[in-house]
Tab-separated table of C-alpha atoms and ligand atoms in Angstrom:
chain	number	residue	atom	x	y	z
A	11	MET	CA	-2.656	-4.979	-17.892
A	12	TYR	CA	-2.000	-8.095	-15.895
A	13	GLY	CA	-5.259	-10.705	-16.208
A	14	LEU	CA	-4.334	-10.985	-12.824
A	15	VAL	CA	-5.843	-7.536	-12.176
A	16	ASN	CA	-8.847	-7.859	-13.938
A	17	ARG	CA	-9.433	-10.956	-12.615
A	18	ALA	CA	-9.329	-9.462	-9.306
A	19	LEU	CA	-12.458	-6.969	-10.641
A	20	GLN	CA	-14.024	-9.742	-10.879
A	21	GLN	CA	-13.847	-11.618	-8.752
A	22	LEU	CA	-14.772	-8.390	-6.598
A	23	VAL	CA	-17.877	-7.869	-8.635
A	24	CYS	CA	-18.860	-10.749	-8.392
A	25	ALA	CA	-18.559	-11.131	-5.186
A	26	SER	CA	-20.476	-8.480	-3.868
A	27	LYS	CA	-23.089	-8.597	-6.464
A	28	GLY	CA	-23.539	-11.358	-7.971
A	29	GLU	CA	-21.859	-12.879	-11.127
A	30	GLN	CA	-25.151	-11.476	-13.616
A	31	THR	CA	-24.512	-8.604	-12.155
A	32	TRP	CA	-20.908	-9.136	-13.510
A	33	GLN	CA	-21.923	-11.289	-17.323
A	34	ASP	CA	-24.107	-7.560	-17.656
A	35	ILE	CA	-21.215	-5.704	-17.221
A	36	ARG	CA	-19.104	-7.778	-19.519
A	37	ARG	CA	-21.081	-7.414	-22.089
A	38	LYS	CA	-21.749	-3.592	-21.630
A	39	ALA	CA	-17.685	-2.658	-21.963
A	40	GLY	CA	-17.847	-5.259	-25.429
A	41	VAL	CA	-14.895	-7.601	-24.107
A	42	GLU	CA	-15.961	-10.999	-24.765
A	43	ASP	CA	-13.330	-13.075	-22.241
A	44	GLU	CA	-14.913	-14.707	-20.053
A	45	VAL	CA	-12.285	-15.485	-17.512
A	46	PHE	CA	-9.288	-14.206	-18.071
A	47	MET	CA	-5.047	-15.510	-17.097
A	48	ARG	CA	-3.199	-14.857	-14.563
A	49	MET	CA	-0.463	-14.218	-16.258
A	50	ASP	CA	-1.296	-12.421	-19.759
A	51	SER	CA	-1.072	-9.449	-20.664
A	52	TYR	CA	-4.475	-7.723	-21.971
A	53	PRO	CA	-4.826	-4.675	-23.082
A	54	ASP	CA	-5.037	-1.631	-20.145
A	55	GLU	CA	-7.964	-0.248	-22.344
A	56	VAL	CA	-10.291	-3.710	-21.587
A	57	THR	CA	-9.747	-2.738	-18.377
A	58	TYR	CA	-10.748	0.800	-18.626
A	59	LYS	CA	-13.479	-0.426	-20.725
A	60	LEU	CA	-14.996	-2.515	-17.275
A	61	VAL	CA	-14.398	-0.195	-15.290
A	62	ALA	CA	-16.421	2.674	-16.889
A	63	ALA	CA	-18.914	-0.157	-18.479
A	64	ALA	CA	-18.865	-1.401	-14.268
A	65	SER	CA	-19.472	2.199	-13.008
A	66	GLU	CA	-22.126	2.607	-15.098
A	67	VAL	CA	-24.295	-0.976	-14.174
A	68	LEU	CA	-23.758	-0.537	-10.047
A	69	GLU	CA	-24.719	3.487	-10.288
A	70	THR	CA	-21.175	4.819	-8.895
A	71	PRO	CA	-18.872	6.913	-9.747
A	72	SER	CA	-15.338	5.189	-11.953
A	73	PRO	CA	-13.586	6.123	-8.436
A	74	VAL	CA	-15.306	5.300	-6.172
A	75	LEU	CA	-15.576	2.308	-7.387
A	76	LEU	CA	-11.196	2.063	-8.149
A	77	ARG	CA	-10.730	2.900	-4.284
A	78	GLU	CA	-12.663	-0.229	-3.593
A	79	PHE	CA	-11.010	-1.763	-5.936
A	80	GLY	CA	-7.364	-0.482	-4.378
A	81	ARG	CA	-8.738	-1.756	-0.761
A	82	TYR	CA	-9.531	-5.487	-1.629
A	83	TRP	CA	-6.046	-5.912	-3.641
A	84	THR	CA	-4.825	-6.582	-0.770
A	85	ARG	CA	-6.865	-9.298	0.900
A	86	TYR	CA	-7.248	-10.797	-3.643
A	87	THR	CA	-3.186	-11.398	-3.850
A	88	LEU	CA	-2.941	-13.422	-0.453
A	89	VAL	CA	-5.499	-15.254	-1.679
A	90	GLU	CA	-3.771	-15.180	-4.821
A	91	GLY	CA	-0.508	-16.595	-2.825
A	92	TYR	CA	1.555	-13.404	-2.780
A	93	GLY	CA	1.153	-12.844	0.841
A	94	ALA	CA	5.713	-13.877	1.069
A	95	MET	CA	5.708	-10.590	-1.267
A	96	LEU	CA	3.129	-8.631	0.612
A	97	ASN	CA	5.639	-9.613	4.326
A	98	ASP	CA	8.411	-9.118	2.776
A	99	LEU	CA	7.592	-4.870	2.756
A	100	GLY	CA	9.032	-4.633	5.512
A	101	PRO	CA	7.916	-4.771	9.320
A	102	SER	CA	5.329	-1.115	9.651
A	103	PHE	CA	3.390	0.003	7.076
A	104	HIS	CA	6.346	3.038	6.810
A	105	GLU	CA	8.157	0.365	5.429
A	106	ALA	CA	6.581	-1.034	3.122
A	107	LEU	CA	5.349	1.883	1.921
A	108	THR	CA	9.650	2.148	1.593
A	109	SER	CA	10.096	-0.681	-0.672
A	110	LEU	CA	6.786	-0.585	-3.261
A	111	ASP	CA	8.850	-0.179	-5.908
A	112	SER	CA	11.271	-3.739	-5.011
A	113	MET	CA	8.573	-5.384	-4.303
A	114	HIS	CA	6.731	-4.783	-7.689
A	115	GLU	CA	10.702	-5.894	-8.568
A	116	ARG	CA	9.896	-8.693	-7.043
A	117	VAL	CA	6.819	-9.392	-9.110
A	118	ALA	CA	8.197	-8.359	-12.166
A	119	LEU	CA	10.502	-12.424	-12.474
A	120	LEU	CA	7.020	-13.501	-12.511
A	121	TYR	CA	4.855	-11.056	-14.777
A	122	PRO	CA	8.536	-10.290	-17.272
A	123	SER	CA	5.678	-7.881	-19.125
A	124	LEU	CA	4.786	-5.798	-15.799
A	125	LYS	CA	4.715	-2.232	-16.193
A	126	PRO	CA	4.727	-1.363	-12.449
A	127	PRO	CA	4.002	2.389	-10.910
A	128	THR	CA	6.583	3.902	-9.082
A	129	PHE	CA	6.646	5.881	-5.574
A	130	ARG	CA	8.459	8.348	-3.817
A	131	VAL	CA	8.535	8.459	0.297
A	132	THR	CA	8.978	11.871	1.593
A	133	ALA	CA	8.195	14.093	4.542
A	134	VAL	CA	8.708	10.868	6.718
A	135	THR	CA	7.299	11.881	10.265
A	136	PRO	CA	6.438	8.526	13.271
A	137	ASP	CA	2.914	9.491	12.327
A	138	SER	CA	2.752	11.285	8.764
A	139	LEU	CA	4.670	10.650	5.306
A	140	SER	CA	3.911	11.795	1.766
A	141	LEU	CA	3.351	9.215	-1.268
A	142	HIS	CA	4.359	10.395	-4.247
A	143	TYR	CA	2.687	7.657	-7.024
A	144	TYR	CA	4.120	7.539	-10.479
A	145	SER	CA	2.917	6.277	-14.042
A	146	ASN	CA	1.895	6.223	-17.301
A	147	ARG	CA	-1.126	5.145	-17.155
A	148	LYS	CA	-4.232	7.162	-16.105
A	149	ALA	CA	-7.212	8.207	-13.212
A	150	LEU	CA	-5.669	4.980	-10.924
A	151	GLY	CA	-5.268	8.118	-8.397
A	152	PRO	CA	-7.593	6.636	-6.741
A	153	MET	CA	-7.466	2.937	-7.143
A	154	VAL	CA	-3.442	4.166	-5.180
A	155	HIS	CA	-6.003	5.529	-2.224
A	156	GLY	CA	-7.399	2.100	-2.288
A	157	LEU	CA	-4.376	0.105	-1.647
A	158	VAL	CA	-3.015	2.394	0.794
A	159	GLU	CA	-5.982	1.439	3.646
A	160	GLY	CA	-5.867	-2.039	2.356
A	161	LEU	CA	-1.759	-2.352	3.739
A	162	ALA	CA	-2.801	-0.476	5.725
A	163	GLU	CA	-4.960	-2.365	7.150
A	164	ARG	CA	-2.820	-5.567	6.360
A	165	PHE	CA	-0.138	-4.235	8.967
A	166	GLY	CA	-2.999	-2.728	11.571
A	167	VAL	CA	-3.365	0.776	11.715
A	168	ALA	CA	-5.372	3.303	11.057
A	169	ILE	CA	-4.724	5.866	8.952
A	170	GLU	CA	-5.964	8.870	6.611
A	171	VAL	CA	-5.291	9.888	3.900
A	172	SER	CA	-5.359	12.820	1.636
A	173	HIS	CA	-5.193	12.545	-1.928
A	174	ALA	CA	-3.033	16.100	-2.196
A	175	TYR	CA	-3.181	16.168	-5.744
A	176	GLY	CA	-3.687	13.917	-8.923
A	177	LYS	CA	-1.568	13.623	-12.507
A	178	ASP	CA	-2.610	17.168	-14.293
A	179	GLU	CA	-0.882	19.768	-16.299
A	180	VAL	CA	1.374	21.152	-12.941
A	181	HIS	CA	1.924	17.713	-11.568
A	182	ASP	CA	3.691	14.723	-13.229
A	183	HIS	CA	2.587	12.309	-10.079
A	184	ASP	CA	-0.402	12.035	-7.603
A	185	ARG	CA	0.717	13.439	-4.220
A	186	PHE	CA	-1.183	11.318	-0.768
A	187	ASP	CA	-0.749	12.471	2.565
A	188	ILE	CA	-0.795	9.816	5.348
A	189	ARG	CA	-1.364	10.650	9.137
A	190	ILE	CA	-1.081	7.203	10.850
A	191	LEU	CA	-4.102	7.542	14.030
A	192	GLY	CA	-1.839	4.635	15.340
A	193	PRO	CA	-3.060	0.851	15.618
A	194	VAL	CA	-5.831	-0.803	15.191
A	195	ALA	CA	-7.322	-3.954	17.153
A	196	HIS	CA	-6.865	-6.630	14.006
A	197	ALA	CA	-3.906	-6.362	12.990
A	198	ARG	CA	-2.394	-9.407	10.696
B	223	LIG	C1	2.205	-9.239	-3.269
B	223	LIG	C2	1.082	-7.787	-3.306
B	223	LIG	C3	1.119	-7.140	-5.107
B	223	LIG	C4	1.067	-8.024	-6.550
B	223	LIG	C5	1.176	-9.443	-6.279
B	223	LIG	C6	0.794	-6.552	-7.738
B	223	LIG	C7	1.216	-6.568	-8.817
B	223	LIG	C8	0.771	-5.914	-9.236
B	223	LIG	C9	0.555	-6.463	-11.094
B	223	LIG	C10	0.485	-7.815	-11.702
B	223	LIG	C11	0.623	-5.016	-11.854
B	223	LIG	C12	-0.626	-5.222	-13.032
B	223	LIG	C13	0.803	-3.880	-14.400
B	223	LIG	C14	0.942	-4.482	-15.806
B	223	LIG	O1	0.056	-5.372	-16.224
B	223	LIG	O2	1.187	-3.562	-15.996
B	223	LIG	C15	-0.493	-3.893	-10.627
B	223	LIG	C16	-0.681	-2.884	-10.880
B	223	LIG	C17	-0.380	-2.027	-9.356
B	223	LIG	N1	-0.089	-2.122	-8.503
B	223	LIG	FE1	0.558	-3.827	-7.786
B	223	LIG	N2	1.367	-5.440	-7.313
B	223	LIG	C18	0.788	-5.960	-5.603
B	223	LIG	C19	0.750	-5.141	-4.580
B	223	LIG	C20	0.572	-3.945	-4.197
B	223	LIG	C21	0.282	-3.107	-3.158
B	223	LIG	C22	0.577	-2.753	-2.356
B	223	LIG	C23	0.601	-1.236	-4.140
B	223	LIG	C24	0.432	0.005	-3.655
B	223	LIG	C25	0.515	0.757	-2.068
B	223	LIG	C26	0.296	-1.086	-5.336
B	223	LIG	C27	0.122	-0.483	-6.710
B	223	LIG	C28	-0.172	-0.678	-8.132
B	223	LIG	C29	-0.158	0.271	-8.758
B	223	LIG	C30	-1.008	1.641	-8.797
B	223	LIG	C31	-0.525	-0.387	-10.449
B	223	LIG	C32	-1.813	0.016	-11.417
B	223	LIG	C33	0.042	-0.169	-12.518
B	223	LIG	C34	0.110	1.868	-12.804
B	223	LIG	O3	-0.426	2.449	-11.563
B	223	LIG	O4	0.716	1.960	-13.599
B	223	LIG	N3	0.849	-2.997	-5.790
B	223	LIG	N4	0.692	-5.073	-9.397
């Protein structure tokens, strides 16, 4: 994945646990890069090794870390200058979820070797919907859970997400059932 992702992970750990903890994680993962270049593409293995090492060092299961990382991503991309892309997702949380593929198409103009996920929205009612997540990568469902929560925060809506199923022998994708509970105080 692009360095932007590994950088975000580094930033999240450094901000919450300190630089020394990050160095422990990096060494445990056997990753030599001290700095990740945003626009350079790294083998996915680097990201997976960092998450596994972080899970050990922080004594936190990987899915919990990935969900936290997903929540952090919307804030991180904003700070990194991608706020306009998030704003262009549309005026509402519902519309944002239906625009994720076109947003990643725009990201791909900047990051040409991007291998983005794809999403599909079904079962839409005014206060609920299902989000289907397709990717060739494995085990990132919890990250999408956090991403959806981060996006909801940004749109100022309180939600409840349930991970209906993950990618397995039966399903070729993950499905999340999302209920919109209403507006929260601190909208974007
Ligand atoms: C402006 C905001 C965003 C930017 C700049 C961005 C950019 C990226 C980049 C660079 C990657 C790495 C892919 C690769 O290197 O091949 C990625 C992956 C991913 N993005 Fe986004 N993204 C944004 C917002 C979102 C949002 C809001 C969601 C979902 C709600 C999302 C879902 C994902 C997922 C799940 C992956 C992991 C790749 C996979 O599943 O195969 N992204 N994104």
